[in-house]
Short mmCIF file of C-alpha atoms and ligand atoms in Angstrom, two decimals:
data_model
loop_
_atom_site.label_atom_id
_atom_site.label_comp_id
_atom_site.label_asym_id
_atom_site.label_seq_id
_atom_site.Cartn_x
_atom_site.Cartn_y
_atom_site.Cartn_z
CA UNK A 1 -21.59 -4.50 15.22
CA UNK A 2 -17.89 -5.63 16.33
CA UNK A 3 -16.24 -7.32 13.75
CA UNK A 4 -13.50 -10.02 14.97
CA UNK A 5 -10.24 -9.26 13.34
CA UNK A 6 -6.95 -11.00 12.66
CA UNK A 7 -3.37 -9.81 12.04
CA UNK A 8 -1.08 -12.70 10.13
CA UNK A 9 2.59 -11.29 10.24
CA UNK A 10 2.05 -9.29 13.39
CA UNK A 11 5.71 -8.77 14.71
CA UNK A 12 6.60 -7.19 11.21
CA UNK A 13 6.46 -3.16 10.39
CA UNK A 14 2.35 -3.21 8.76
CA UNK A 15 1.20 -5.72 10.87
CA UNK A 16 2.76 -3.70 13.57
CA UNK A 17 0.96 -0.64 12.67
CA UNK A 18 -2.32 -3.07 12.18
CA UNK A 19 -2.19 -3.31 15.38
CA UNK A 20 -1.89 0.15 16.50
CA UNK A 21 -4.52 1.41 14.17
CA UNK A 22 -6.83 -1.59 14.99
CA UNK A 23 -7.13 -1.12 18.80
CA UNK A 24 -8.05 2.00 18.27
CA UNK A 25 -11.38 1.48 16.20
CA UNK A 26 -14.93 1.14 17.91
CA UNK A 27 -16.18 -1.52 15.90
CA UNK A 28 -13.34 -4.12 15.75
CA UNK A 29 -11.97 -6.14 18.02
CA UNK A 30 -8.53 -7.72 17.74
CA UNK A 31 -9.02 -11.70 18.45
CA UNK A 32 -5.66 -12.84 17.03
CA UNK A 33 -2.37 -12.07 16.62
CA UNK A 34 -0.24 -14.50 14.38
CA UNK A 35 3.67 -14.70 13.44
CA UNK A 36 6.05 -18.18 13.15
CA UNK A 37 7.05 -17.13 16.63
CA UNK A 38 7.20 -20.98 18.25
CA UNK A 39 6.35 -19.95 21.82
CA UNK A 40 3.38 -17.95 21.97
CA UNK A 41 3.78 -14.48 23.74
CA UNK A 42 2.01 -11.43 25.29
CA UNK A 43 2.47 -8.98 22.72
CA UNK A 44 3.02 -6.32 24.54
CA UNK A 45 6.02 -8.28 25.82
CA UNK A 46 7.58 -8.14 22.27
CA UNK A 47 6.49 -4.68 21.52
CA UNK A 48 6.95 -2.63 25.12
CA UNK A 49 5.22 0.06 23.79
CA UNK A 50 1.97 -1.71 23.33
CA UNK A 51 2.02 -2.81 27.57
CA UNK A 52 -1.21 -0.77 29.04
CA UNK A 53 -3.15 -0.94 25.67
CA UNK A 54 -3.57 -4.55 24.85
CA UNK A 55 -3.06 -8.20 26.81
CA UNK A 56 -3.23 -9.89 23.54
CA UNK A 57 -1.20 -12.96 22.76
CA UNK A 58 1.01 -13.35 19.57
CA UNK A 59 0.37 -17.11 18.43
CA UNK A 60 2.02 -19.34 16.13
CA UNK A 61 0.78 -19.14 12.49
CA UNK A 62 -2.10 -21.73 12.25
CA UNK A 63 -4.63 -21.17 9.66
CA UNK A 64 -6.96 -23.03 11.29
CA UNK A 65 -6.70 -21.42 14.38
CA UNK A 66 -6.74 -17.54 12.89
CA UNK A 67 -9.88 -19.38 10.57
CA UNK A 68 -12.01 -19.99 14.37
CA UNK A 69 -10.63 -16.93 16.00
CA UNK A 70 -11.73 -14.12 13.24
CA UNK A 71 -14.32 -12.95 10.76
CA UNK A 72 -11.56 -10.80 8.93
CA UNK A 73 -7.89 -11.57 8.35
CA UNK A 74 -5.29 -9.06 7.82
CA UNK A 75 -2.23 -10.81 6.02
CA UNK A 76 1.45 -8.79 6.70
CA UNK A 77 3.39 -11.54 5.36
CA UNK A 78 5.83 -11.85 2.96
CA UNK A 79 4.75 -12.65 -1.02
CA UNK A 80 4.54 -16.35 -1.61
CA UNK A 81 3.28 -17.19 1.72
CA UNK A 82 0.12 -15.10 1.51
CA UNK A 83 -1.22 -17.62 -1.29
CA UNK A 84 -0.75 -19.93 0.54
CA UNK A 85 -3.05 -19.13 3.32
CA UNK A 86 -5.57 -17.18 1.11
CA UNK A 87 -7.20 -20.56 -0.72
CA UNK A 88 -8.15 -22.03 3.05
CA UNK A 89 -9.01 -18.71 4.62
CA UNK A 90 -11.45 -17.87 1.30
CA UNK A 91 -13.10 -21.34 1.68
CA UNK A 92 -13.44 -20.83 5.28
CA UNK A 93 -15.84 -17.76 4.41
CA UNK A 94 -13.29 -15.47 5.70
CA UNK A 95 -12.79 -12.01 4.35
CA UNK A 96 -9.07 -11.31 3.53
CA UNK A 97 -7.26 -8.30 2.95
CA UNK A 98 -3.58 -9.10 2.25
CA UNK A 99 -1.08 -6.59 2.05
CA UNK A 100 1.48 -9.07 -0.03
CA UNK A 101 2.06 -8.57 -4.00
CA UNK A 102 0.05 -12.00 -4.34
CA UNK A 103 -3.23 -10.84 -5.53
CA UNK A 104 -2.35 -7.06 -7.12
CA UNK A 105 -0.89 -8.49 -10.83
CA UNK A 106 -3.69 -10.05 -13.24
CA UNK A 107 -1.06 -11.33 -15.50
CA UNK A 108 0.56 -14.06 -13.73
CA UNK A 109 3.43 -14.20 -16.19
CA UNK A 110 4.56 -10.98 -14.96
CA UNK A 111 3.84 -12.16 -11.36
CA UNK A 112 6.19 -14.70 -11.92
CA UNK A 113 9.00 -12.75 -14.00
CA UNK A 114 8.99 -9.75 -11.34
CA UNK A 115 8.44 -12.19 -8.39
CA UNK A 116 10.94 -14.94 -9.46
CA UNK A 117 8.28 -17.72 -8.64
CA UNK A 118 5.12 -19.32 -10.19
CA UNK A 119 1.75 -17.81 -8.85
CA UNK A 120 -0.31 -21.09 -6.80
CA UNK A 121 -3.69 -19.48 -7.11
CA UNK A 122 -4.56 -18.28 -9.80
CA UNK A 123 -8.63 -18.52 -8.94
CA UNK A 124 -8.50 -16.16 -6.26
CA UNK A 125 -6.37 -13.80 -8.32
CA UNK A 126 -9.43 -13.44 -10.35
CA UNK A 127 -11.90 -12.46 -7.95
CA UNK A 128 -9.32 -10.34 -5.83
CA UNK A 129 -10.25 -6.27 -5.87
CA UNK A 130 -6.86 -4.07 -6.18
CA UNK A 131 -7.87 -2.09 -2.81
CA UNK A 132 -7.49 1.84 -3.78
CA UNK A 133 -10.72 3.29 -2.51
CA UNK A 134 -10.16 6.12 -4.79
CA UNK A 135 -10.53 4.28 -7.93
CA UNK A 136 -12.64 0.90 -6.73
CA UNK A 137 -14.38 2.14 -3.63
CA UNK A 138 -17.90 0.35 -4.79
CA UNK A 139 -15.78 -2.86 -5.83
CA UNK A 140 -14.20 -2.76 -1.93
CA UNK A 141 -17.87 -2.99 -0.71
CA UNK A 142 -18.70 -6.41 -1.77
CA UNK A 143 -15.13 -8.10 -2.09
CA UNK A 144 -14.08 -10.90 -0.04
CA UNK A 145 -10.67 -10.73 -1.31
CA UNK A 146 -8.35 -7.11 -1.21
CA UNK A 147 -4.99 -6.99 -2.62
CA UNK A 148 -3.95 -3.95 -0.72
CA UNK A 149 -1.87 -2.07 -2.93
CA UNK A 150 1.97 -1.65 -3.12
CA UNK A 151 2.90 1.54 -1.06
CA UNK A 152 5.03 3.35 -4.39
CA UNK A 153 2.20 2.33 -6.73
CA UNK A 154 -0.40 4.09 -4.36
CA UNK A 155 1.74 7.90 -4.19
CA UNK A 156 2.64 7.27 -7.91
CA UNK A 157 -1.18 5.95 -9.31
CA UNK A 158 -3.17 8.18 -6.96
CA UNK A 159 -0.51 11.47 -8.73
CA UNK A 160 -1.05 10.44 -12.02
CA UNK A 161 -5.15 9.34 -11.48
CA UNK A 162 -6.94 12.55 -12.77
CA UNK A 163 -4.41 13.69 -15.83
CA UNK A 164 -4.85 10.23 -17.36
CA UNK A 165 -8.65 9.31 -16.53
CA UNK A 166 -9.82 12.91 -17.89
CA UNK A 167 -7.32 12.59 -20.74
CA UNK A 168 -5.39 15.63 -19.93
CA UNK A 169 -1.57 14.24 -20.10
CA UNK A 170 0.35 11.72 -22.86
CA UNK A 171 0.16 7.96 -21.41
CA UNK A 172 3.98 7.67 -21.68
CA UNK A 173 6.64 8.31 -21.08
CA UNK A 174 5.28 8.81 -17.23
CA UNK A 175 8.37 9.40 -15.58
CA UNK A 176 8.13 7.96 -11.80
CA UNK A 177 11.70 9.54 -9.35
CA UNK A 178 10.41 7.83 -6.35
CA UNK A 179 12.29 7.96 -2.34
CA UNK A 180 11.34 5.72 0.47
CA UNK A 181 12.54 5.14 3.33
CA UNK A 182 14.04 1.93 4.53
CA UNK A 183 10.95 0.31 6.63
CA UNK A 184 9.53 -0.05 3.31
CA UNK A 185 11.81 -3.05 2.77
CA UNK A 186 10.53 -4.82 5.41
CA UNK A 187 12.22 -6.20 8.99
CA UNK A 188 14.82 -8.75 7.17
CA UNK A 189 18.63 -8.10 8.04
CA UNK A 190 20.43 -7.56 5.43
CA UNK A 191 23.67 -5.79 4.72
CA UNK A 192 22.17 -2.96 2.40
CA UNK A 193 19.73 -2.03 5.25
CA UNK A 194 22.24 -1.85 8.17
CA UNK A 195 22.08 1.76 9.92
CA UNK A 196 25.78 1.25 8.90
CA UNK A 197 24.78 1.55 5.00
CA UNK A 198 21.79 3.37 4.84
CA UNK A 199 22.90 6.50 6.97
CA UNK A 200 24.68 9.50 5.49
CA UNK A 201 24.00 8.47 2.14
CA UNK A 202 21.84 8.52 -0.85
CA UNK A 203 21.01 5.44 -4.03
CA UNK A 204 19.17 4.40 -6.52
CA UNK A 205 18.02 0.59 -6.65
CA UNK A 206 16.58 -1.33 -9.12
CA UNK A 207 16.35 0.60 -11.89
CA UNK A 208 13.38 0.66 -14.22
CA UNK A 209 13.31 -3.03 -12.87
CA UNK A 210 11.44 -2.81 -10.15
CA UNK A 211 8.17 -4.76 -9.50
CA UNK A 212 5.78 -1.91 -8.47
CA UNK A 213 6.65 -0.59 -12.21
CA UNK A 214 4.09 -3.06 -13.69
CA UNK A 215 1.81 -2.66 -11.13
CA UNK A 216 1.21 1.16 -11.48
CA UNK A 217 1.11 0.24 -15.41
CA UNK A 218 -1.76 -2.42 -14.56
CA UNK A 219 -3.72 0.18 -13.08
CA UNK A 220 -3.00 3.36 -15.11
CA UNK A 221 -3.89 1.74 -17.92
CA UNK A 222 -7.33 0.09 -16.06
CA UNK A 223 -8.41 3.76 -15.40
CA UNK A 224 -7.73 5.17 -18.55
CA UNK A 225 -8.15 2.81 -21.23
CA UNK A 226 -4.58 3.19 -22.44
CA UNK A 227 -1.77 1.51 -22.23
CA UNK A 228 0.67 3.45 -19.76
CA UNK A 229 4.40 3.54 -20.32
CA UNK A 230 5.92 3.69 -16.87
CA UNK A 231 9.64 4.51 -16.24
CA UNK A 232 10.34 3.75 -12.85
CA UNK A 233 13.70 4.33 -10.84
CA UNK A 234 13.27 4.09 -6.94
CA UNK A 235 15.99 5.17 -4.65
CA UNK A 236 16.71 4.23 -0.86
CA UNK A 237 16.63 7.54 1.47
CA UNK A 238 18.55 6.79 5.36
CA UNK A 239 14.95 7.28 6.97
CA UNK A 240 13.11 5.06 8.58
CA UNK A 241 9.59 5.98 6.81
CA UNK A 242 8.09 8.00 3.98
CA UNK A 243 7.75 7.98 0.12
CA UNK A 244 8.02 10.77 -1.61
CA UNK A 245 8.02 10.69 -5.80
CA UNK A 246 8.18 13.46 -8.35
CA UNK A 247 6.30 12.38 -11.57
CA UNK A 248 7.15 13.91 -14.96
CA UNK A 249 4.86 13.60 -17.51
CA UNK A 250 3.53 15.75 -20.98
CA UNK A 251 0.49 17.95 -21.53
CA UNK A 252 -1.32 16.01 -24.86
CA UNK A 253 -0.17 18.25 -27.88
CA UNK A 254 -1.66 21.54 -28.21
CA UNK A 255 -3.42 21.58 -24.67
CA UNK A 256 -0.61 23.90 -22.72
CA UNK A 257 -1.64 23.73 -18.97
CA UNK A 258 -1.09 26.05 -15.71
CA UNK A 259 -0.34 25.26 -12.74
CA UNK A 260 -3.25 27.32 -11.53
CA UNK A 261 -5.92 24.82 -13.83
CA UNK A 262 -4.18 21.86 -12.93
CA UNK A 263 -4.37 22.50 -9.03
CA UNK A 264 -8.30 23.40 -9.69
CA UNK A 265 -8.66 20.31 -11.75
CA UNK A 266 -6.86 18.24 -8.81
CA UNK A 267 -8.92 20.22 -5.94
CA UNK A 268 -12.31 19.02 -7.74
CA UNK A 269 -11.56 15.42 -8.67
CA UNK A 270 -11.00 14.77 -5.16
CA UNK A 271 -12.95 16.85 -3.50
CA UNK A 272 -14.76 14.28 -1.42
CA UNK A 273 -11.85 11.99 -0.96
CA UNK A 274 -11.07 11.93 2.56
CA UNK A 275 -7.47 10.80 2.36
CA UNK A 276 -6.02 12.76 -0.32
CA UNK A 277 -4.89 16.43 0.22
CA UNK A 278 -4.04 18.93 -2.86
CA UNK A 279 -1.63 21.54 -2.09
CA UNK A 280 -2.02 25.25 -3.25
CA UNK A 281 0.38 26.53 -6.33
CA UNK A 282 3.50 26.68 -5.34
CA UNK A 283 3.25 24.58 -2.61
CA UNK A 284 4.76 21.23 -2.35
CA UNK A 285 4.47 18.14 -0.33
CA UNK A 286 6.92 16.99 2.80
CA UNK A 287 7.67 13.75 4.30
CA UNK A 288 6.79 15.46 7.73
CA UNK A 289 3.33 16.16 7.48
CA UNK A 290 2.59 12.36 5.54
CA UNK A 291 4.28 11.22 8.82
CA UNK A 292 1.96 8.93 10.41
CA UNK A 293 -1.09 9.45 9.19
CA UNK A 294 -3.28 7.89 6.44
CA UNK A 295 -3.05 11.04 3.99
CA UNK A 296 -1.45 11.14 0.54
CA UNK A 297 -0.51 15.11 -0.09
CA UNK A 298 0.01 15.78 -3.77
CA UNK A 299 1.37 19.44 -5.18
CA UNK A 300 1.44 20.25 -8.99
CA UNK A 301 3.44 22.41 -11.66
CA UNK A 302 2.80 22.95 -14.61
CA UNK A 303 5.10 25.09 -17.28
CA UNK A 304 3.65 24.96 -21.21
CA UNK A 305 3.47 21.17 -22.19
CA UNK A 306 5.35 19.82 -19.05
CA UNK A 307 3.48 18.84 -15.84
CA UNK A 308 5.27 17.41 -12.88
CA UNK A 309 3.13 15.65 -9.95
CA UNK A 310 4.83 15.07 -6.35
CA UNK A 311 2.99 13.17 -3.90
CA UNK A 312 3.90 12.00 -0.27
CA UNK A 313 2.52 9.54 1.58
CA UNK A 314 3.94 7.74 4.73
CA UNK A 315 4.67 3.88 3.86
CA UNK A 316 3.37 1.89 6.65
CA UNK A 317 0.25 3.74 6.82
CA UNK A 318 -1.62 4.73 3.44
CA UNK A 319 1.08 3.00 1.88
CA UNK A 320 0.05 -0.33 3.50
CA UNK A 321 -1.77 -0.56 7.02
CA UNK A 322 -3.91 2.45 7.19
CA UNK A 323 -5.06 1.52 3.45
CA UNK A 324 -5.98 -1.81 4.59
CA UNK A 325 -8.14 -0.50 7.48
CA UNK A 326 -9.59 2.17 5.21
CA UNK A 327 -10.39 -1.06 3.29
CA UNK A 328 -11.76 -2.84 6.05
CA UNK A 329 -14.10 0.53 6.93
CA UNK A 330 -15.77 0.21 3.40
CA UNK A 331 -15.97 -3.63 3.65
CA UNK A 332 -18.17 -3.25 6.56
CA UNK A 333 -20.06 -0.06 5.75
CA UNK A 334 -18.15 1.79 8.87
CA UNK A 335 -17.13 5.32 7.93
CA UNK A 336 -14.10 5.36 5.99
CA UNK A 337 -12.37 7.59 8.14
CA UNK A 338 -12.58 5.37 11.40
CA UNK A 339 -9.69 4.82 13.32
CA UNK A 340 -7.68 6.79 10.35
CA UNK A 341 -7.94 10.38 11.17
N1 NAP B 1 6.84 -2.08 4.65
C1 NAP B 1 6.08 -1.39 3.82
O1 NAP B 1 6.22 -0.16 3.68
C2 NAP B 1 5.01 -2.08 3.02
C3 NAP B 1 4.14 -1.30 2.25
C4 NAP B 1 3.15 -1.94 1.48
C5 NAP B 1 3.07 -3.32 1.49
N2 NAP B 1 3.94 -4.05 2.21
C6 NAP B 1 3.82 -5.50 2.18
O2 NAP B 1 3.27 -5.94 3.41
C7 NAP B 1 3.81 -7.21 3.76
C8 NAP B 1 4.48 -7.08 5.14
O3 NAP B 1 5.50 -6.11 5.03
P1 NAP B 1 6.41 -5.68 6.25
O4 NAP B 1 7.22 -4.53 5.78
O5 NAP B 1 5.60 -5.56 7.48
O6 NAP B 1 7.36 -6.96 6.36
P2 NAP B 1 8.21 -7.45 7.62
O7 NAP B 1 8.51 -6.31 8.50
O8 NAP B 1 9.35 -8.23 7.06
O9 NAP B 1 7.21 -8.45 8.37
C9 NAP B 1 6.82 -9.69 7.82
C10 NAP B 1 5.97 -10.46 8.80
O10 NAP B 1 5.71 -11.74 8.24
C11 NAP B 1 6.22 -12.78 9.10
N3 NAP B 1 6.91 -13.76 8.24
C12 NAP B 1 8.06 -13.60 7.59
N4 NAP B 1 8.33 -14.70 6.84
C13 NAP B 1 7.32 -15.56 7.04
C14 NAP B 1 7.04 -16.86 6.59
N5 NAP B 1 7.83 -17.50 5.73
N6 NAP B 1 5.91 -17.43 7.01
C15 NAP B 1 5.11 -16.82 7.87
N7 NAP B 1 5.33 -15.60 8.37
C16 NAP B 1 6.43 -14.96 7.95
C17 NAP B 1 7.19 -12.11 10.05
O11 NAP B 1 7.04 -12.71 11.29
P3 NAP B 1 8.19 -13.45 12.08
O12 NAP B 1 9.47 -13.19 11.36
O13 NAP B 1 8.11 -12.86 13.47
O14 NAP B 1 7.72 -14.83 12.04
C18 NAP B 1 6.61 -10.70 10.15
O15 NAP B 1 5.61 -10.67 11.12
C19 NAP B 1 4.80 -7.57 2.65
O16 NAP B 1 4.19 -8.40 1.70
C20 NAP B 1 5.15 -6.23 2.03
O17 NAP B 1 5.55 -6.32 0.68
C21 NAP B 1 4.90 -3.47 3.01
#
C-alpha cells in the first residue's frame, strides 16, 4: 500500500525534515509540496541538498489542490493558519496531522489567552487525538485528526509519564529547567534570533509564561487523574537544535526512592517503546546523541524524597517531524519504526 502524502509549510525547519524523513519511507509517496511561495519551484532548487533525491515541485498553498493531490496532509505551518485549512481538509476525507498548537489545548480559553487569538474550530478540536504514541498509541490508530505535540511538552511529559501515572511523585510543584536550541523558534527573522544575539551567550525567556506550560499540565493531569502544577522557565541555548530539560519534582511523603528503583521502574514502563531510551544510574542524557534521530533519552536521580528527571530529545525530529511520521506509521498500521530508525 503507498499512501499519497502532503507537506503544507514545506520550506520551513519540520516541514523540511518532513521531507527528508518522508522520501525515505517504502510505503509513502510524497505528491505535494506546499508553501505561499508565488512561483512554483523544484524543490531541490530551494533546498540544494535535496538535488539527486527528489524532482518534486514546491507549489503555492491551495487547499484544494493539496485536497486532489494527497490522502494524508502534513501541516508545518504557523498556529492560526492550520485551522484554517483543517475544517476543508477534514471534510474532504483527508487525514491530517498538524504540527501547529491549533488542535493540542481542549480549553479554548487558554488557547486564546496563551495564543493571543480566538480558536475558529472548535469542532475539530474535539475530535483531534494529542499525538504521543506513548500515552495514546490505540487513539492514533483510528484518528483522522493529530495534534502533534509541542516539542518541550514531549521531553518534559514523556520525563514525568511513569512517576505520575503509577503515583510515585507529588503532582506539583513539577519543576520544568528546559534548553532548546534556536530552530525551535521557527525560520522568522527576528532580532533575538540573529547569529549576532544568540551566539556566545546564554537566557531565559518567557518565564513561567510560556504556552507549552499548559499544555504539559493538560496532559499530566489526563494521565494521572490529578491536577499537575507545572512551573515552567525555558531558556534559549546559541545551537541550532536540541532540547534538553532537567525536571525537579518530590517523592510522595514517606516513599524515599533510589536512583537504582527509579531507573528499574523507568527501564520497565518502557520497555517496548521503541523511541524512548533510559540511561543507566549515573548516566545522563546529551544533546549529541538526540541529534537527529527520533529518540527521547531520559536519565534519573534520585536522593531521599527528591527525584530529578533529564530528558533530551532533538526538536525537529521527535520533537515535531519524526513524531508526526511515527504518527503517520500507526495511522496506517506500518511499523512504527519506519523511516525513523
Ligand atoms: N521548530 C520546532 O522545533 C517545532 C517543534 C514542534 C512543533 N513545531 C511547530 O511546527 C510548525 C512549523 O514550525 P517550523 O519551526 O517549521 O516553522 P517555520 O520554520 O517558521 O516554517 C513555517 C512554514 O509555514 C509557512 N508559512 C509561514 N506563514 C504562513 C502563512 N501565513 N500561511 C501559509 N504558510 C505560512 C512557511 O512558508 P513560506 O514562508 O515559505 O511561505 C514555512 O514553510 C509550527 O506551528 C511550530 O510551532 C515546531
Amino acid at each position: 500500500m503507498t499512501i499519497r502524502v502532503g507537506i503544507v509549510g514545506a520550506t520551513g525547519y519540520a516541514g523540511e525534515a518532513l521531507l527528508d524523513i518522508l522520501l525515505r519511507h517504502p510505503s509513502a509517496a510524497v505528491t505535494g509540496v506546499y508553501s505561499r511561495n508565488e512561483n512554483p519551484r523544484p524543490f531541490a532548487e530551494i533546498f540544494p541538498r535535496f538535488k539527486g533525491r527528489t524532482g518534486i515541485i514546491c507549489s503555492r498553498l491551495d487547499v484544494k489542490k493539496i485536497a486532489e493531490d494527497t490522502d494524508v496532509v502534513f501541516l508545518s505551518l504557523p498556529h492560526t493558519v492550520s485551522m484554517e485549512l483543517v475544517p476543508y481538509l477534514m471534510k474532504a476525507g483527508k487525514k491530517v496531522i498538524d504540527l501547529s498548537a491549533d488542535y493540542r489545548l481542549h480549553d479554548l480559553a487558554v488557547y486564546q489567552r496563551f495564543y493571543n487569538v480566538k480558536h475558529t474550530d472548535a469542532r475539530n478540536v474535539k475530535q483531534a487525538v494529542y499525538g504521543l504514541p506513548e500515552l495514546y498509541r490505540a487513539k492514533i490508530k483510528t484518528a483522522g485528526l493529530i495534534a502533534n505535540p509541542g516539542c518541550y511538552p514531549t521531553a518534559a511529559i514523556l520525563a514525568l509519564f511513569p512517576l505520575l501515572a503509577l503515583g510515585v511523585a507529588e503532582h506539583s510543584p513539577l519543576i520544568i529547567d528546559a534548553k532548546s536550541g534556536v530552530s525551535g523558534a521557527g525560520k522568522k527573522l527576528t532580532e533575538e534570533m540573529m547569529f549576532s544575539e544568540v551566539y556566545d551567550d546564554f537566557k531565559a525567556y518567557k518565564v513561567n509564561v510560556h504556552q507549552h506550560a499548559p499544555e504539559i499540565n493538560q496532559e499530566l493531569t489526563r494521565v494521572s487523574g490529578k491536577k499537575t502544577g507545572v512551573i515552567f522557565v525555558p531558556h534559549l541555548l546559541p545551537l541550532a537544535r536540541g532540547i534538553l530539560e532537567t525536571i525537579y519534582l518530590r517523592s510522595l511523603p514517606g516513599q524515599k526512592r533510589s536512583t537504582g528503583s527509579l531507573v528499574s521502574l523507568y527501564k520497565k514502563f518502557y520497555k517496548t517503546e521503541p523511541f524512548v531510551r533510559i540511561k543507566d544510574a549515573g548516566s545522563f542524557p546529551r544533546l549529541k546523541e538526540t541529534a537527529g534521530t527520533n529518540f527521547c533519552d531520559i536519565g534519573i536521580q534520585a536522593d531521599g524524597a527528591d527525584i530529578i528527571v533529564i530528558s533530551a530529545i532533538d526538536n525537529l525530529i521527535k520533537g515535531a517531524a519524526g513524531q508526526a511520521v511515527q504518527n503517520f506509521n500507526i495511522m496506517y498500521g506500518f511499523p512504527e519504526t519506519t523511516a525513523l530508525l
